[in-house]
Structures are given as structure tokens and as C-alpha cells.
Amino acid sequence: MSDQHTSAGRSRKALIIGGGVAGPVAAMALQRAGIDSVIYEAYSSGADGAGTFLTFASNGLDALRAIDAEHLVPAEGFPTPRMSFQSGTGKHLGEVPNGGTLPDSAVSHTLKRANLYRALRDEAIRRGVRVEYGKRLLDAETTPDGGVTTRFEDGTEATGDLLIGADGIHSRTRRIIDPKASEARYIPVLNIGGYARNVRIPAEPGTFRMVFGKRAFFGYAVHPSGEVWWFANPPRAGEPDRAELAAMTTEQWRELLIGLFDGDDTPATEIIRATPGELAGWATYDLPSVPTWHRGSMIVIGDAAHATAPSSGQGASMAIEDAIVLARCLRDFPNTPQAFAAYERLRRERVERIVAAGARTSNSKAAGPIARILRDLMMPVFLKRAASGGDRSMAWMHDYRIDWDEKVA
Ligand SMILES: Cc1cc2nc3c(=O)[nH]c(=O)nc-3n(C[C@H](O)[C@H](O)[C@H](O)COP(=O)(O)OP(=O)(O)OC[C@H]3O[C@@H](n4cnc5c(N)ncnc54)[C@H](O)[C@@H]3O)c2cc1C
């Protein structure tokens, strides 16, 4: 392992902005590389977007093995190794594996976002990482000795040897690194979801049912407890105002969704009616290409550098892969800019390919009538090939492996 001490003889220290997915994983991986870090999270502890869930792909599970944290995801979620597709008319279009299967049979899992955040953060804290809450990054600058000073909204400052922006799709760090950096791109579907109770659905746990409804996309999976976890993507051509979405009441959302799925041959309306609690929707974004990921001792990783549409099912896994690959580079190149350059060489092509794949899938959810007919004709052919194992076209996404011990060239 390289010497991780500065010329002053102390350990290198990283300031990590964001305690979502990439932030805590980066802290744990850096610790393993002999680099100290502190996580600065804008929100207070526990404010973790409780309403949503995500599917965690097998490559993300495998990446967590580099820091011995792969047990955290199965402990919080349930296996969802299959996806089946149908059209709004009830036509079965096919069934495919939902992500890959690791050599030890581990498969993708579905879990609540808040639980993933909490599990990763708690594990980082358990391993001795310091997390400071209520620290919203406002500004940062490099210091003459090559380090970094940050300023937070509460008026406090922090200094370190490098800064890792793991602050999500609307990253402040991205803009500090490059004031001309791209903004997130609106994807023309909304997102909303929930957890339905006491509804009888003829579906076994483990299969995500995806429905290309006549007017909107609907997905659901039965949790082993019997609860039905669902999401919907109402198409929406123009980007909605944040205030407009925030002003919609649960009853307005319910009415909108029931209107969209009424007449489709799916249990969507029954599931939506059986969902207690509040419903709230949000707009969907991705970030196709951010030309500048790093400047001096500052870098962005995870969604801050390359957010993908939710439909790729890869955002959290990519954030984890990023964090671990970056820690390997910093371990093997004590010169931070060299480490950042090596990191970008290892990551850029893969993540941009995934973002492009996610955008294609999202567009198919908002297909017009002619595209819908073509999709319903072609999809069974593709899905049949994929299901038979003859189609390895997505292997590049799921078979990605990180060897922690291998030295970065
Ligand atoms: C509706 C939806 C569904 C999704 N479904 C999936 C899925 O099925 N599978 C999948 O893999 N991914 C999915 N994703 C994507 C996934 O959630 C993200 O890719 C992943 O969370 C990225 O992790 P991150 O750590 O880079 O960013 P985030 O998880 O966004 O974390 C960023 C953190 O930084 C903090 N922060 C932000 N600004 C500042 C600041 N200025 N100062 C300090 N802290 C700050 C935030 O509070 C947050 O805690 C989905 C996303 C959405 C929106």
C-alpha cells in the first residue's frame, strides 16, 4: 500500500460532501486505503426521503464486497431476480432476469431508499467515520498547498487535502468545479410510488411486474410480507414546476393515477386504492455528460457526475462502484490529480453508456400509439432471446467486477 501521509507527516484527509450512497461507501473504502475522511450531509439525520424504494443490482452488491459491506443490502431488502412485462391490454410480453446473478447466486434486491442510506451511514459510523449533519456545502476553493477549504451554509468551514462531491444530481460541488457544468436533464415522465396493504395480487414475491399501460407505465412487486411495492410513471412532456408538484394533494394524485390506469388489464387501480398514507410525485432527471469531473483536489462521483434515469436500475450501484474505484486510485497514486485522472479513465466510458441505456428505457415508457404497437410486436422477440440466455447484450452492465487488491496501473 502507498504511504498516505502528507509532507507534514499526518494522514491525508478527504472532505466528503453528501451522506447518501456514494458518500458513506467512499468513506469506508478510503479508510481501507489508509485515508481519513469526514462526511458532511446537508440534511439532519433521518431525513432520507422515506417514500421511495430502489432496485439494487448484482454488480452493486459485488462492489460492496470490496469493503465487506455486501451483507447490508440483503438485510434491508428482498430478492427481485426477475422482471416480467405486459401491455395494458394484458398481453404477456415476456420475462427476463432483473440484473445478473453472482457466482454465489446473489441477485438484485429491492429496498427502501431511506433504509439503504441509513444502513450505509450506520456502518460507516460503526467503523469510525465521522458524519456531520446540517452541513450544506456552499463553496470550496483550493489552497496554495494543494488542499481544499469548504464553506457551509451554517457559516462554518472545513479544510482537508481533497474534496469528494457525492452530493447527488443537483450537486453544488459540480458547479464549484466547473461553473459552466451541465444541469440535470428533464426526462418526460413523473415518478410516484407507494406500499399497498391487504390487496390480493396473483404474483409471487421476487418478480417485478412491469406494465406498459395505455396511458402510463406501472411497476409492482409483492414483498414477502404481502405488501405490494409499486411505482408509476405518468408521462409529462414539459418539466413541471416544483411548486406545482408540491401543491398536489394525495387525493389529486390518486385521482390522476386511477384515471391513467382505468381500463388497463392490470391490478394498478386496485393497488393504488389500497395504498395508505400520503402520495407525492416528483420529476425525473438524468445527467448525460459532465465534461469536467475534477479540478485540482476536488472531484464529483455518483449522481453528481453522471445521474442515470431510474429505469436503468443502476444509479446506486454506479455510485458504489465509483466510490470504491476512486479509493483504489487514491491508494495507488498519492498525487491527487493523478489519482483523479486514473479514476476518470477507469469510469467514464462505463457510466456514460449506462446513462444512455437508461434514457432509452425511459423514452419507451412514454411511447406514442405507433411506437406502442411496434414495441408490443418486437418486445416478445427480444425478451424471449434474453430469457433463453442467448442474449448477453447486457452482460457488460452486470458482470462488472472490481478487484480491490489489484494495483491501479
Ligand atoms: C425515483 C427514483 C428511482 C430510482 N430507482 C433506482 C433503482 O431502482 N436502482 C438504482 O440503483 N438507483 C435508482 N435511483 C437512483 C439512485 O437513487 C441514485 O443513483 C443514488 O442514490 C445516487 O447516490 P449518490 O450518493 O450519488 O447521490 P444521493 O443518493 O442523491 O445522495 C446525495 C446526498 O448528498 C446530500 N447533499 C446534496 N447537496 C448537498 C450539499 N450542498 N451539501 C451537503 N450535502 C448535500 C443529499 O442530501 C444526499 O444525502 C432512483 C432514483 C430516483 C429519483
Coordinates of C-alpha atoms and ligand atoms in Angstrom, one line a residue:
M1 CA 0.0 0.0 0.0
S2 CA 1.2 3.5 -0.7
D3 CA 2.2 5.9 2.0
Q4 CA -0.9 8.0 2.7
H5 CA 0.8 10.7 4.8
T6 CA 1.2 14.3 3.7
S7 CA 4.6 16.1 3.7
A8 CA 3.7 17.3 7.2
G9 CA 3.6 13.7 8.3
R10 CA -0.2 13.4 9.0
S11 CA -2.7 11.1 7.3
R12 CA -4.4 12.5 4.1
K13 CA -7.9 13.8 4.9
A14 CA -10.8 13.8 2.5
L15 CA -13.9 16.0 2.9
I16 CA -16.9 14.1 1.5
I17 CA -19.9 16.1 0.6
G18 CA -23.1 14.1 0.9
G19 CA -24.1 11.2 3.1
G20 CA -26.4 9.3 0.5
V21 CA -25.0 6.3 -1.2
A22 CA -21.6 7.3 -2.7
G23 CA -20.5 9.3 0.4
P24 CA -20.6 6.6 3.1
V25 CA -19.1 4.0 0.7
A26 CA -16.3 6.3 -0.3
A27 CA -15.5 6.9 3.4
M28 CA -15.4 3.2 4.2
A29 CA -13.2 2.5 1.1
L30 CA -10.9 5.4 1.8
Q31 CA -10.5 4.1 5.4
R32 CA -9.4 0.8 3.9
A33 CA -6.9 2.7 1.7
G34 CA -5.5 4.5 4.8
I35 CA -7.1 7.9 4.1
D36 CA -9.2 9.7 6.8
S37 CA -12.4 11.4 5.9
V38 CA -15.4 13.3 7.3
I39 CA -18.9 13.2 5.7
Y40 CA -20.8 16.5 5.5
E41 CA -24.5 15.9 4.9
A42 CA -26.9 18.8 4.2
Y43 CA -29.9 17.3 6.0
S44 CA -30.4 16.3 9.6
S45 CA -30.1 12.7 10.5
G46 CA -33.2 10.7 9.5
A47 CA -34.4 13.0 6.7
D48 CA -33.9 10.4 4.0
G49 CA -36.8 10.5 1.5
A50 CA -38.8 7.8 3.2
G51 CA -41.3 7.3 0.4
T52 CA -39.3 5.7 -2.3
F53 CA -37.6 2.3 -3.0
L54 CA -35.0 1.2 -5.4
T55 CA -33.7 -2.0 -7.0
F56 CA -30.1 -2.7 -6.2
A57 CA -28.3 -4.5 -9.0
S58 CA -26.0 -7.5 -8.6
N59 CA -22.9 -5.5 -9.7
G60 CA -23.6 -3.1 -6.9
L61 CA -23.7 -6.0 -4.4
D62 CA -20.5 -7.3 -5.8
A63 CA -18.8 -3.9 -5.5
L64 CA -19.8 -3.7 -1.8
R65 CA -17.7 -6.9 -1.3
A66 CA -14.5 -4.8 -1.7
I67 CA -15.3 -3.2 1.7
D68 CA -17.0 -6.2 3.3
A69 CA -20.4 -4.5 3.3
E70 CA -22.4 -6.7 0.9
H71 CA -24.5 -8.1 3.8
L72 CA -26.1 -4.7 4.3
V73 CA -28.4 -4.8 1.3
P74 CA -30.0 -8.2 1.7
A75 CA -30.5 -7.4 5.4
E76 CA -32.8 -4.5 4.3
G77 CA -34.4 -5.7 1.2
F78 CA -35.9 -8.7 -0.6
P79 CA -34.6 -10.5 -3.7
T80 CA -36.2 -9.4 -7.0
P81 CA -34.3 -11.5 -9.6
R82 CA -36.9 -11.5 -12.3
M83 CA -38.9 -8.9 -14.3
S84 CA -42.0 -9.7 -16.4
F85 CA -43.5 -7.4 -18.9
Q86 CA -47.1 -6.9 -20.1
S87 CA -49.0 -4.4 -22.1
G88 CA -52.0 -2.5 -20.9
T89 CA -54.2 -4.9 -22.9
G90 CA -53.0 -7.7 -20.7
K91 CA -50.8 -9.2 -23.4
H92 CA -47.8 -11.0 -21.7
L93 CA -44.7 -9.7 -23.5
G94 CA -42.1 -11.8 -21.7
E95 CA -39.9 -12.4 -18.7
V96 CA -36.2 -11.7 -18.2
P97 CA -33.7 -11.8 -15.3
N98 CA -33.7 -8.5 -13.4
G99 CA -29.9 -7.9 -13.4
G100 CA -27.3 -10.6 -13.1
T101 CA -26.6 -13.5 -10.8
L102 CA -23.3 -13.6 -9.0
P103 CA -21.2 -16.8 -8.8
D104 CA -22.6 -17.4 -5.2
S105 CA -26.1 -17.0 -6.6
A106 CA -26.6 -13.4 -5.1
V107 CA -29.2 -11.5 -7.1
S108 CA -30.6 -8.0 -7.2
H109 CA -32.6 -6.8 -4.2
T110 CA -35.3 -4.2 -3.8
L111 CA -35.2 -2.0 -0.7
K112 CA -36.4 1.4 0.6
R113 CA -34.1 4.2 -0.2
A114 CA -34.1 5.5 3.4
N115 CA -33.1 2.1 4.7
L116 CA -30.2 1.9 2.2
Y117 CA -28.9 5.4 3.2
R118 CA -29.3 4.5 6.9
A119 CA -27.6 1.1 6.6
L120 CA -24.6 2.5 4.8
R121 CA -24.3 5.5 7.0
D122 CA -24.6 3.5 10.3
E123 CA -22.0 1.1 9.0
A124 CA -19.6 3.9 8.2
I125 CA -20.1 5.4 11.7
R126 CA -19.6 2.0 13.3
R127 CA -16.3 1.8 11.5
G128 CA -15.2 5.1 13.0
V129 CA -16.2 7.6 10.2
R130 CA -17.4 11.0 11.4
V131 CA -20.7 12.3 9.9
E132 CA -21.7 15.9 10.4
Y133 CA -25.4 16.7 9.7
G134 CA -26.9 20.1 8.8
K135 CA -23.8 20.9 6.7
R136 CA -24.9 22.2 3.3
L137 CA -21.9 23.0 1.1
L138 CA -21.9 26.5 -0.3
D139 CA -18.4 27.0 -1.6
A140 CA -15.0 25.5 -1.8
E141 CA -11.6 26.6 -3.0
T142 CA -8.2 25.0 -3.4
T143 CA -5.5 26.3 -1.1
P144 CA -1.9 27.2 -2.2
D145 CA -0.6 23.9 -0.7
G146 CA -2.9 21.9 -2.9
G147 CA -5.6 21.2 -0.3
V148 CA -9.2 22.4 -0.1
T149 CA -11.2 24.7 2.2
T150 CA -15.0 24.5 2.2
R151 CA -17.7 26.8 3.4
F152 CA -21.1 25.6 4.7
E153 CA -24.5 27.3 4.8
D154 CA -24.3 27.5 8.7
G155 CA -21.2 29.7 8.4
T156 CA -18.7 27.0 9.4
E157 CA -15.7 25.9 7.4
A158 CA -13.6 22.8 7.0
T159 CA -10.2 22.1 5.5
G160 CA -8.7 18.9 4.0
D161 CA -6.4 17.5 1.4
L162 CA -9.1 16.7 -1.1
L163 CA -12.8 17.1 -1.6
I164 CA -15.2 14.4 -2.9
G165 CA -18.6 15.7 -4.1
A166 CA -21.1 12.9 -3.5
D167 CA -23.9 15.4 -3.3
G168 CA -26.3 14.0 -5.8
I169 CA -27.8 15.0 -9.1
H170 CA -28.2 18.7 -8.3
S171 CA -24.6 18.8 -7.0
R172 CA -23.2 22.0 -5.7
T173 CA -19.6 20.6 -6.0
R174 CA -20.1 20.0 -9.7
R175 CA -20.8 23.7 -10.2
I176 CA -17.8 24.7 -7.9
I177 CA -15.5 22.5 -10.0
D178 CA -16.9 23.9 -13.3
P179 CA -19.2 26.9 -13.2
K180 CA -20.4 26.0 -16.7
A181 CA -21.2 22.4 -15.8
S182 CA -24.4 20.9 -17.3
E183 CA -27.7 21.0 -15.3
A184 CA -29.7 17.8 -14.9
R185 CA -31.9 17.0 -17.9
Y186 CA -35.6 16.5 -17.5
I187 CA -37.0 13.1 -18.6
P188 CA -40.6 13.4 -19.7
V189 CA -42.2 11.1 -17.1
L190 CA -43.1 11.8 -13.4
N191 CA -42.4 9.3 -10.6
I192 CA -44.6 8.3 -7.8
G193 CA -44.9 5.1 -5.7
G194 CA -46.1 3.6 -2.5
Y195 CA -46.8 0.5 -0.5
A196 CA -50.2 -1.2 -0.7
R197 CA -51.7 -3.3 2.0
N198 CA -54.3 -6.0 2.2
V199 CA -54.6 -6.4 -1.5
R200 CA -54.6 -9.9 -3.1
I201 CA -52.4 -9.9 -6.2
P202 CA -51.7 -13.1 -8.1
A203 CA -47.9 -12.6 -8.2
E204 CA -45.1 -14.4 -6.4
P205 CA -42.5 -12.4 -4.4
G206 CA -39.3 -11.9 -6.4
T207 CA -40.8 -10.9 -9.8
F208 CA -41.1 -7.3 -10.7
R209 CA -44.2 -6.9 -12.9
M210 CA -43.8 -4.1 -15.4
V211 CA -46.9 -2.9 -17.3
F212 CA -46.8 -0.7 -20.4
G213 CA -50.2 0.7 -19.7
K214 CA -52.2 2.5 -22.5
R215 CA -51.5 5.9 -20.9
A216 CA -48.7 5.3 -18.3
F217 CA -46.2 2.9 -17.1
F218 CA -46.8 0.9 -13.9
G219 CA -44.5 -1.5 -11.9
Y220 CA -45.1 -3.6 -8.9
A221 CA -43.6 -6.4 -6.8
V222 CA -45.0 -8.3 -3.9
H223 CA -42.9 -8.1 -0.7
P224 CA -42.6 -11.4 1.3
S225 CA -44.9 -9.8 3.9
G226 CA -47.6 -9.5 1.3
E227 CA -47.3 -5.7 0.9
V228 CA -47.3 -4.6 -2.7
W229 CA -44.5 -2.1 -3.6
W230 CA -45.4 -0.1 -6.7
F231 CA -44.4 2.8 -8.8
A232 CA -45.9 4.7 -11.7
N233 CA -44.6 6.9 -14.4
P234 CA -47.2 9.3 -15.7
P235 CA -45.9 10.9 -18.9
R236 CA -45.4 14.6 -18.7
A237 CA -44.0 16.4 -21.7
G238 CA -42.8 19.7 -20.1
E239 CA -40.8 20.0 -16.9
P240 CA -43.3 20.7 -14.0
D241 CA -42.7 23.5 -11.6
R242 CA -41.5 22.1 -8.2
A243 CA -44.3 24.2 -6.5
E244 CA -46.9 22.6 -8.8
L245 CA -46.0 19.1 -7.7
A246 CA -45.7 20.1 -4.1
A247 CA -49.2 21.6 -4.2
M248 CA -50.9 18.4 -5.4
T249 CA -52.7 16.6 -2.6
T250 CA -52.8 12.8 -2.1
E251 CA -56.4 12.7 -3.4
Q252 CA -55.4 14.6 -6.5
W253 CA -52.6 12.1 -7.2
R254 CA -54.8 9.2 -6.5
E255 CA -57.5 10.5 -8.9
L256 CA -54.9 11.2 -11.6
L257 CA -53.4 7.7 -11.4
I258 CA -56.7 5.9 -11.3
G259 CA -57.7 7.9 -14.4
L260 CA -54.5 6.9 -16.2
F261 CA -54.8 3.2 -15.4
D262 CA -58.6 2.9 -15.7
G263 CA -59.4 0.3 -18.4
D264 CA -55.9 -1.3 -18.4
D265 CA -55.9 -5.0 -17.8
T266 CA -53.7 -4.8 -14.6
P267 CA -54.3 -4.5 -10.8
A268 CA -52.9 -1.0 -10.8
T269 CA -56.1 0.8 -9.8
E270 CA -56.7 -1.7 -7.0
I271 CA -53.2 -1.3 -5.8
I272 CA -53.3 2.4 -5.8
R273 CA -56.7 2.4 -3.9
A274 CA -55.2 0.1 -1.3
T275 CA -52.2 2.4 -0.5
P276 CA -52.5 4.1 2.8
G277 CA -50.7 7.4 3.7
E278 CA -49.6 10.2 1.6
L279 CA -48.8 10.1 -2.1
A280 CA -46.3 12.5 -3.5
G281 CA -44.8 12.6 -7.0
W282 CA -41.6 14.1 -8.4
A283 CA -40.0 14.9 -11.7
T284 CA -37.3 12.6 -13.2
Y285 CA -33.9 13.8 -14.4
D286 CA -30.6 12.4 -15.7
L287 CA -27.2 13.9 -16.4
P288 CA -25.9 12.7 -19.8
S289 CA -22.4 14.0 -19.8
V290 CA -20.4 16.2 -17.4
P291 CA -17.2 17.1 -19.2
T292 CA -15.3 18.1 -16.1
W293 CA -15.3 15.7 -13.2
H294 CA -12.4 17.1 -11.3
R295 CA -10.3 20.2 -10.8
G296 CA -7.2 20.4 -8.6
S297 CA -8.1 18.4 -5.4
M298 CA -11.9 18.4 -6.0
I299 CA -13.9 15.7 -7.8
V300 CA -17.5 14.6 -8.2
I301 CA -18.7 11.0 -8.1
G302 CA -22.1 9.2 -8.2
D303 CA -25.2 11.1 -9.3
A304 CA -23.2 14.3 -9.0
A305 CA -21.1 13.2 -12.0
H306 CA -23.5 11.0 -14.1
A307 CA -27.0 10.5 -12.9
T308 CA -29.0 7.9 -14.8
A309 CA -32.7 7.6 -15.3
P310 CA -34.2 5.4 -12.5
S311 CA -35.3 2.9 -15.1
S312 CA -31.7 1.7 -15.6
G313 CA -31.8 0.3 -12.1
Q314 CA -28.1 1.2 -11.8
G315 CA -27.8 4.6 -10.1
A316 CA -27.0 3.3 -6.6
S317 CA -24.7 0.5 -8.0
M318 CA -22.7 3.0 -10.1
A319 CA -22.4 5.3 -7.1
I320 CA -20.9 2.5 -5.1
E321 CA -18.6 1.3 -7.9
D322 CA -17.4 4.9 -8.3
A323 CA -16.6 5.3 -4.6
I324 CA -14.6 2.1 -4.5
V325 CA -12.7 2.7 -7.7
L326 CA -11.8 6.2 -6.5
A327 CA -10.4 4.9 -3.2
R328 CA -8.3 2.4 -5.1
C329 CA -6.9 5.2 -7.3
L330 CA -6.2 7.4 -4.3
R331 CA -4.5 4.5 -2.6
D332 CA -2.2 3.8 -5.5
F333 CA -1.5 7.5 -6.6
P334 CA -0.6 9.7 -3.6
N335 CA -0.7 12.6 -6.1
T336 CA -4.4 13.5 -6.0
P337 CA -4.7 14.9 -9.6
Q338 CA -3.0 11.8 -11.0
A339 CA -5.4 9.6 -9.0
F340 CA -8.4 11.6 -10.3
A341 CA -7.2 11.2 -13.9
A342 CA -6.8 7.4 -13.4
Y343 CA -10.2 7.3 -11.9
E344 CA -11.8 9.1 -14.8
R345 CA -10.0 6.7 -17.3
L346 CA -11.5 3.7 -15.5
R347 CA -15.0 5.0 -15.1
R348 CA -16.2 7.5 -17.7
E349 CA -17.0 5.1 -20.6
R350 CA -18.9 2.7 -18.4
V351 CA -21.1 5.2 -16.6
E352 CA -22.0 7.2 -19.8
R353 CA -23.0 4.0 -21.5
I354 CA -25.4 3.2 -18.6
V355 CA -26.8 6.7 -18.6
A356 CA -27.5 6.4 -22.4
A357 CA -29.2 3.0 -21.8
G358 CA -31.4 4.4 -19.0
A359 CA -32.5 7.3 -21.2
R360 CA -33.6 4.8 -24.0
T361 CA -35.6 2.8 -21.5
S362 CA -37.3 5.9 -20.1
N363 CA -38.3 7.1 -23.6
S364 CA -40.0 3.7 -24.2
K365 CA -42.2 4.3 -21.2
A366 CA -43.6 7.5 -22.8
A367 CA -44.2 5.9 -26.2
G368 CA -46.9 7.2 -28.6
P369 CA -49.5 5.0 -30.2
I370 CA -47.4 3.8 -33.2
A371 CA -44.3 3.2 -31.1
R372 CA -46.5 1.2 -28.7
I373 CA -47.7 -1.1 -31.4
L374 CA -44.1 -1.7 -32.6
R375 CA -42.9 -2.2 -29.0
D376 CA -45.6 -4.8 -28.3
L377 CA -44.7 -6.7 -31.5
M378 CA -40.9 -6.6 -31.1
M379 CA -40.5 -6.9 -27.3
P380 CA -41.6 -10.5 -27.0
V381 CA -38.9 -11.5 -29.6
F382 CA -36.1 -9.6 -27.6
L383 CA -37.3 -10.8 -24.3
K384 CA -37.5 -14.4 -25.4
R385 CA -33.9 -14.3 -26.6
A386 CA -32.8 -12.6 -23.3
A387 CA -34.7 -15.2 -21.2
S388 CA -33.1 -18.1 -23.1
G389 CA -29.7 -16.8 -22.2
G390 CA -28.9 -16.3 -25.9
D391 CA -28.7 -12.6 -25.4
R392 CA -25.6 -11.4 -23.5
S393 CA -26.1 -7.9 -24.6
M394 CA -26.5 -6.6 -21.0
A395 CA -23.6 -8.6 -19.6
W396 CA -21.3 -5.6 -19.8
M397 CA -23.6 -3.9 -17.3
H398 CA -24.0 -6.7 -14.7
D399 CA -20.7 -8.6 -15.0
Y400 CA -18.5 -5.6 -14.0
R401 CA -16.1 -6.6 -11.2
I402 CA -13.8 -4.6 -9.0
D403 CA -10.6 -6.3 -7.7
W404 CA -9.7 -4.3 -4.6
D405 CA -6.3 -5.8 -4.3
E406 CA -5.2 -5.1 -7.9
K407 CA -2.9 -2.1 -8.1
V408 CA -4.2 0.6 -10.5
A409 CA -1.8 1.0 -13.3
Ligands
LIG1 C1 -37.5 7.8 -8.4 C2 -36.1 7.2 -8.4 C3 -36.0 5.8 -8.5 C4 -34.7 5.3 -8.5 N1 -34.6 3.9 -8.7 C5 -33.4 3.4 -8.7 C6 -33.2 2.0 -8.8 O1 -34.2 1.2 -8.9 N2 -32.0 1.5 -8.7 C7 -30.8 2.2 -8.6 O2 -29.7 1.7 -8.5 N3 -31.0 3.6 -8.5 C8 -32.2 4.2 -8.5 N4 -32.3 5.5 -8.5 C9 -31.1 6.3 -8.4 C10 -30.3 6.3 -7.1 O3 -31.2 6.7 -6.0 C11 -29.1 7.2 -7.2 O4 -28.4 6.9 -8.3 C12 -28.2 7.1 -6.0 O5 -29.0 7.5 -4.8 C13 -27.0 8.0 -6.1 O6 -26.3 8.1 -5.0 P1 -25.4 9.4 -4.6 O7 -24.8 9.1 -3.3 O8 -24.6 9.7 -5.8 O9 -26.5 10.6 -4.5 P2 -27.7 10.7 -3.5 O10 -28.2 9.4 -3.1 O11 -28.6 11.7 -4.1 O12 -27.0 11.4 -2.2 C14 -26.6 12.7 -2.2 C15 -26.5 13.2 -0.8 O13 -25.9 14.5 -0.8 C16 -26.6 15.4 0.1 N5 -26.4 16.8 -0.4 C17 -26.9 17.3 -1.6 N6 -26.5 18.6 -1.7 C18 -25.6 18.8 -0.6 C19 -24.8 19.9 -0.2 N7 -24.8 21.1 -0.9 N8 -24.1 19.8 0.9 C20 -24.1 18.7 1.6 N9 -24.8 17.6 1.3 C21 -25.6 17.6 0.2 C22 -28.1 14.9 -0.1 O14 -28.9 15.3 1.0 C23 -27.9 13.4 -0.1 O15 -27.9 12.8 1.2 C24 -33.5 6.1 -8.4 C25 -33.7 7.5 -8.3 C26 -34.9 8.1 -8.3 C27 -35.1 9.5 -8.2

